[in-house]
Every structure is written in C-alpha cells, then in structure tokens.
Amino acid sequence: MAVAFLLYVFAEIAAIWAVGSAVGVLGTVGLLLAGAFLGSWLARREGGKAMRAFTAAARSGRPAEKELTDGMLVGLGGVLILVPGFISDVLGLLLMLPPSRAVVRRWWLRRVEKRAMRFANQRRGPVMVVDSEVVPPTEPRREQPTVIEGRIVEN
C-alpha cells in the first residue's frame, strides 16, 4: 500500500511538472483552481441528485443500493477533487459524471456481492441468494383470538 501511495505521489508530481512546463506556473495554478471549482459545483449537483434518488427509493420501499452507491461515489469524487493534483482531479471528475460513475458502480456492486458471498460461505457454509418478493397473507388479520367451541370431559 505504501508503494502504491508513493507511485501516486510521483505520478502527481510528474503531471504537475508536465502541465507546468507546457502552460507555465500561473496556467497550472489556474487549471488546478478551475478543476476544484468545477468539481465542487459538480459534487454539489450530483450529490443532491443522488440524495433525492435515495430518498425516493426509500419512500417507495424498493432497494436503494444503486442510489446509495452513487452517493458514495460522488462523495469519493469530491474528496479526490479536494486533493491537489491533476490525476486526482481527473479521477474525481470521472466519478462525478453519470456515465463513468455507472461503470464504476456496476464494478463496485459486483465486487461487494462476491466478497459478501465469500464471507458468508466461510462463516456458514454454502449460501444461495434468491431474489424474492414479499407477499401479504391472503387472510386478513383478526383482531380477536380464534375461539374453538367444545366441552370439557372429566374422568
């Protein structure tokens, strides 16, 4: 993990150096600030959309894993945009855009499902997940207990 972080830092420095060589110091700072402003505006807009979609899904009673994952990815994109650097800005902006976020969401949900199945199989043995629907009982519930008529026979 430390090696990956170190490689990321070197990549960010190289990207800033390359952009700085091409457009100059003021241009580089301007691009970094423009990315931060654009990213914060997109984060606010897409975060609000994700929150409204989650609220609508919760009110309708349907599963909201898509909406919840979208909110998580928008939050992660916002954090990446706050980190200074061009690579993190590009990754953050990609997480803000709905088409690329949908690709990441599908990958993330498949990964989580596989890990959950692996964990469940380790703990309890093989598990099968079946999609189902809750069906209300056909008989209406009675407020009073059922009374059985009869007589008591003593010996």
PDB file of C-alpha atoms in Angstrom:
ATOM      1  CA  MET A   1       0.000   0.000   0.000  1.00  0.00           C
ATOM      2  CA  ALA A   2       2.852   2.361   0.799  1.00  0.00           C
ATOM      3  CA  VAL A   3       4.434   1.642  -2.578  1.00  0.00           C
ATOM      4  CA  ALA A   4       1.153   2.442  -4.375  1.00  0.00           C
ATOM      5  CA  PHE A   5       0.857   5.735  -2.490  1.00  0.00           C
ATOM      6  CA  LEU A   6       4.457   6.613  -3.315  1.00  0.00           C
ATOM      7  CA  LEU A   7       3.855   5.860  -7.012  1.00  0.00           C
ATOM      8  CA  TYR A   8       0.733   8.023  -6.911  1.00  0.00           C
ATOM      9  CA  VAL A   9       2.673  10.951  -5.418  1.00  0.00           C
ATOM     10  CA  PHE A  10       5.362  10.631  -8.092  1.00  0.00           C
ATOM     11  CA  ALA A  11       2.699  10.486 -10.824  1.00  0.00           C
ATOM     12  CA  GLU A  12       1.017  13.632  -9.476  1.00  0.00           C
ATOM     13  CA  ILE A  13       4.322  15.489  -9.339  1.00  0.00           C
ATOM     14  CA  ALA A  14       5.159  14.384 -12.883  1.00  0.00           C
ATOM     15  CA  ALA A  15       1.729  15.501 -14.134  1.00  0.00           C
ATOM     16  CA  ILE A  16       2.020  18.906 -12.461  1.00  0.00           C
ATOM     17  CA  TRP A  17       5.552  19.276 -13.813  1.00  0.00           C
ATOM     18  CA  ALA A  18       4.442  18.386 -17.354  1.00  0.00           C
ATOM     19  CA  VAL A  19       1.481  20.781 -17.283  1.00  0.00           C
ATOM     20  CA  GLY A  20       3.644  23.487 -15.720  1.00  0.00           C
ATOM     21  CA  SER A  21       6.221  23.074 -18.484  1.00  0.00           C
ATOM     22  CA  ALA A  22       3.507  23.380 -21.128  1.00  0.00           C
ATOM     23  CA  VAL A  23       1.414  26.284 -19.788  1.00  0.00           C
ATOM     24  CA  GLY A  24       3.564  27.900 -17.103  1.00  0.00           C
ATOM     25  CA  VAL A  25       3.138  28.330 -13.374  1.00  0.00           C
ATOM     26  CA  LEU A  26       0.110  30.650 -13.471  1.00  0.00           C
ATOM     27  CA  GLY A  27      -1.624  28.449 -16.030  1.00  0.00           C
ATOM     28  CA  THR A  28      -1.021  25.377 -13.874  1.00  0.00           C
ATOM     29  CA  VAL A  29      -2.402  27.072 -10.761  1.00  0.00           C
ATOM     30  CA  GLY A  30      -5.361  28.335 -12.813  1.00  0.00           C
ATOM     31  CA  LEU A  31      -6.097  24.841 -14.110  1.00  0.00           C
ATOM     32  CA  LEU A  32      -5.899  23.377 -10.618  1.00  0.00           C
ATOM     33  CA  LEU A  33      -8.282  26.051  -9.269  1.00  0.00           C
ATOM     34  CA  ALA A  34     -10.664  25.642 -12.225  1.00  0.00           C
ATOM     35  CA  GLY A  35     -10.750  21.884 -11.618  1.00  0.00           C
ATOM     36  CA  ALA A  36     -11.509  22.443  -7.947  1.00  0.00           C
ATOM     37  CA  PHE A  37     -14.345  24.889  -8.679  1.00  0.00           C
ATOM     38  CA  LEU A  38     -15.830  22.726 -11.426  1.00  0.00           C
ATOM     39  CA  GLY A  39     -15.522  19.672  -9.224  1.00  0.00           C
ATOM     40  CA  SER A  40     -17.157  21.285  -6.214  1.00  0.00           C
ATOM     41  CA  TRP A  41     -20.053  22.504  -8.389  1.00  0.00           C
ATOM     42  CA  LEU A  42     -20.474  19.023  -9.892  1.00  0.00           C
ATOM     43  CA  ALA A  43     -20.217  17.405  -6.457  1.00  0.00           C
ATOM     44  CA  ARG A  44     -22.981  19.617  -5.096  1.00  0.00           C
ATOM     45  CA  ARG A  45     -25.219  18.992  -8.118  1.00  0.00           C
ATOM     46  CA  GLU A  46     -24.650  15.233  -8.396  1.00  0.00           C
ATOM     47  CA  GLY A  47     -24.729  14.761  -4.630  1.00  0.00           C
ATOM     48  CA  GLY A  48     -28.132  16.439  -4.494  1.00  0.00           C
ATOM     49  CA  LYS A  49     -29.391  14.222  -7.310  1.00  0.00           C
ATOM     50  CA  ALA A  50     -28.110  11.110  -5.547  1.00  0.00           C
ATOM     51  CA  MET A  51     -29.758  12.187  -2.280  1.00  0.00           C
ATOM     52  CA  ARG A  52     -33.111  12.846  -3.969  1.00  0.00           C
ATOM     53  CA  ALA A  53     -32.942   9.482  -5.755  1.00  0.00           C
ATOM     54  CA  PHE A  54     -32.111   7.715  -2.477  1.00  0.00           C
ATOM     55  CA  THR A  55     -34.995   9.426  -0.697  1.00  0.00           C
ATOM     56  CA  ALA A  56     -37.407   8.472  -3.477  1.00  0.00           C
ATOM     57  CA  ALA A  57     -36.234   4.852  -3.395  1.00  0.00           C
ATOM     58  CA  ALA A  58     -36.565   4.686   0.389  1.00  0.00           C
ATOM     59  CA  ARG A  59     -40.068   6.156   0.294  1.00  0.00           C
ATOM     60  CA  SER A  60     -41.196   3.707  -2.386  1.00  0.00           C
ATOM     61  CA  GLY A  61     -39.831   0.781  -0.385  1.00  0.00           C
ATOM     62  CA  ARG A  62     -37.529  -0.571  -3.078  1.00  0.00           C
ATOM     63  CA  PRO A  63     -33.856  -1.447  -2.545  1.00  0.00           C
ATOM     64  CA  ALA A  64     -31.624   1.590  -2.850  1.00  0.00           C
ATOM     65  CA  GLU A  65     -28.177   0.062  -3.407  1.00  0.00           C
ATOM     66  CA  LYS A  66     -27.785   1.921  -6.731  1.00  0.00           C
ATOM     67  CA  GLU A  67     -28.629   5.286  -5.183  1.00  0.00           C
ATOM     68  CA  LEU A  68     -26.543   4.652  -2.084  1.00  0.00           C
ATOM     69  CA  THR A  69     -23.538   3.602  -4.164  1.00  0.00           C
ATOM     70  CA  ASP A  70     -23.957   6.680  -6.365  1.00  0.00           C
ATOM     71  CA  GLY A  71     -23.881   8.891  -3.276  1.00  0.00           C
ATOM     72  CA  MET A  72     -20.760   7.141  -2.016  1.00  0.00           C
ATOM     73  CA  LEU A  73     -19.011   7.550  -5.375  1.00  0.00           C
ATOM     74  CA  VAL A  74     -19.957  11.236  -5.602  1.00  0.00           C
ATOM     75  CA  GLY A  75     -18.520  11.750  -2.113  1.00  0.00           C
ATOM     76  CA  LEU A  76     -15.328   9.946  -3.095  1.00  0.00           C
ATOM     77  CA  GLY A  77     -15.111  12.073  -6.236  1.00  0.00           C
ATOM     78  CA  GLY A  78     -15.476  15.212  -4.120  1.00  0.00           C
ATOM     79  CA  VAL A  79     -12.641  14.123  -1.849  1.00  0.00           C
ATOM     80  CA  LEU A  80     -10.423  13.342  -4.849  1.00  0.00           C
ATOM     81  CA  ILE A  81     -11.091  16.789  -6.279  1.00  0.00           C
ATOM     82  CA  LEU A  82     -10.054  18.417  -2.995  1.00  0.00           C
ATOM     83  CA  VAL A  83      -6.700  16.626  -3.138  1.00  0.00           C
ATOM     84  CA  PRO A  84      -4.341  18.853  -5.134  1.00  0.00           C
ATOM     85  CA  GLY A  85      -3.164  17.363  -8.399  1.00  0.00           C
ATOM     86  CA  PHE A  86      -4.319  16.640 -11.915  1.00  0.00           C
ATOM     87  CA  ILE A  87      -4.631  12.860 -11.661  1.00  0.00           C
ATOM     88  CA  SER A  88      -6.879  13.047  -8.606  1.00  0.00           C
ATOM     89  CA  ASP A  89      -8.925  15.807 -10.281  1.00  0.00           C
ATOM     90  CA  VAL A  90      -9.476  13.700 -13.390  1.00  0.00           C
ATOM     91  CA  LEU A  91     -10.443  10.643 -11.310  1.00  0.00           C
ATOM     92  CA  GLY A  92     -12.762  12.767  -9.172  1.00  0.00           C
ATOM     93  CA  LEU A  93     -14.410  14.345 -12.215  1.00  0.00           C
ATOM     94  CA  LEU A  94     -14.902  10.899 -13.757  1.00  0.00           C
ATOM     95  CA  LEU A  95     -16.708   9.794 -10.593  1.00  0.00           C
ATOM     96  CA  MET A  96     -18.936  12.873 -10.855  1.00  0.00           C
ATOM     97  CA  LEU A  97     -20.116  12.173 -14.402  1.00  0.00           C
ATOM     98  CA  PRO A  98     -23.098   9.763 -14.511  1.00  0.00           C
ATOM     99  CA  PRO A  99     -21.905   7.506 -17.400  1.00  0.00           C
ATOM    100  CA  SER A 100     -18.481   6.786 -15.921  1.00  0.00           C
ATOM    101  CA  ARG A 101     -19.969   6.563 -12.420  1.00  0.00           C
ATOM    102  CA  ALA A 102     -22.384   3.876 -13.676  1.00  0.00           C
ATOM    103  CA  VAL A 103     -19.434   1.770 -14.864  1.00  0.00           C
ATOM    104  CA  VAL A 104     -17.669   2.114 -11.503  1.00  0.00           C
ATOM    105  CA  ARG A 105     -20.942   1.410  -9.646  1.00  0.00           C
ATOM    106  CA  ARG A 106     -21.514  -1.870 -11.538  1.00  0.00           C
ATOM    107  CA  TRP A 107     -17.927  -2.937 -10.842  1.00  0.00           C
ATOM    108  CA  TRP A 108     -18.231  -1.986  -7.151  1.00  0.00           C
ATOM    109  CA  LEU A 109     -21.553  -3.802  -6.628  1.00  0.00           C
ATOM    110  CA  ARG A 110     -20.222  -6.994  -8.293  1.00  0.00           C
ATOM    111  CA  ARG A 111     -17.122  -6.821  -6.090  1.00  0.00           C
ATOM    112  CA  VAL A 112     -19.148  -6.327  -2.913  1.00  0.00           C
ATOM    113  CA  GLU A 113     -21.503  -9.176  -3.823  1.00  0.00           C
ATOM    114  CA  LYS A 114     -18.589 -11.572  -4.423  1.00  0.00           C
ATOM    115  CA  ARG A 115     -16.951 -10.596  -1.149  1.00  0.00           C
ATOM    116  CA  ALA A 116     -20.229 -10.985   0.745  1.00  0.00           C
ATOM    117  CA  MET A 117     -20.764 -14.445  -0.721  1.00  0.00           C
ATOM    118  CA  ARG A 118     -17.199 -15.458   0.111  1.00  0.00           C
ATOM    119  CA  PHE A 119     -17.625 -14.210   3.692  1.00  0.00           C
ATOM    120  CA  ALA A 120     -20.991 -15.943   4.085  1.00  0.00           C
ATOM    121  CA  ASN A 121     -19.580 -19.202   2.743  1.00  0.00           C
ATOM    122  CA  GLN A 122     -16.678 -19.044   5.193  1.00  0.00           C
ATOM    123  CA  ARG A 123     -18.974 -18.448   8.159  1.00  0.00           C
ATOM    124  CA  ARG A 124     -21.970 -20.703   7.469  1.00  0.00           C
ATOM    125  CA  GLY A 125     -21.144 -22.889   4.511  1.00  0.00           C
ATOM    126  CA  PRO A 126     -22.582 -22.500   1.011  1.00  0.00           C
ATOM    127  CA  VAL A 127     -25.326 -19.885   0.717  1.00  0.00           C
ATOM    128  CA  MET A 128     -27.695 -19.290  -2.152  1.00  0.00           C
ATOM    129  CA  VAL A 129     -29.138 -15.821  -2.667  1.00  0.00           C
ATOM    130  CA  VAL A 130     -32.631 -15.852  -4.123  1.00  0.00           C
ATOM    131  CA  ASP A 131     -34.392 -12.726  -5.259  1.00  0.00           C
ATOM    132  CA  SER A 132     -37.913 -12.776  -3.897  1.00  0.00           C
ATOM    133  CA  GLU A 133     -40.973 -10.712  -3.279  1.00  0.00           C
ATOM    134  CA  VAL A 134     -42.862 -10.260  -0.034  1.00  0.00           C
ATOM    135  CA  VAL A 135     -46.462 -11.354  -0.490  1.00  0.00           C
ATOM    136  CA  PRO A 136     -49.074 -10.266   2.035  1.00  0.00           C
ATOM    137  CA  PRO A 137     -51.136 -13.059   3.581  1.00  0.00           C
ATOM    138  CA  THR A 138     -54.402 -13.832   1.804  1.00  0.00           C
ATOM    139  CA  GLU A 139     -56.440 -13.882   5.013  1.00  0.00           C
ATOM    140  CA  PRO A 140     -56.973 -10.580   6.774  1.00  0.00           C
ATOM    141  CA  ARG A 141     -55.635 -10.487  10.313  1.00  0.00           C
ATOM    142  CA  ARG A 142     -58.211 -10.926  13.021  1.00  0.00           C
ATOM    143  CA  GLU A 143     -58.208  -8.641  15.984  1.00  0.00           C
ATOM    144  CA  GLN A 144     -59.746 -11.278  18.290  1.00  0.00           C
ATOM    145  CA  PRO A 145     -58.167 -14.648  19.065  1.00  0.00           C
ATOM    146  CA  THR A 146     -59.743 -17.696  17.450  1.00  0.00           C
ATOM    147  CA  VAL A 147     -62.275 -19.389  19.730  1.00  0.00           C
ATOM    148  CA  ILE A 148     -62.762 -23.157  19.472  1.00  0.00           C
ATOM    149  CA  GLU A 149     -66.151 -24.432  20.631  1.00  0.00           C
ATOM    150  CA  GLY A 150     -66.133 -27.593  22.746  1.00  0.00           C
ATOM    151  CA  ARG A 151     -66.873 -29.183  26.125  1.00  0.00           C
ATOM    152  CA  ILE A 152     -64.729 -30.357  28.984  1.00  0.00           C
ATOM    153  CA  VAL A 153     -64.935 -34.068  29.896  1.00  0.00           C
ATOM    154  CA  GLU A 154     -63.777 -35.082  33.351  1.00  0.00           C
ATOM    155  CA  ASN A 155     -62.847 -38.667  34.372  1.00  0.00           C
TER     156      ASN A 155
END
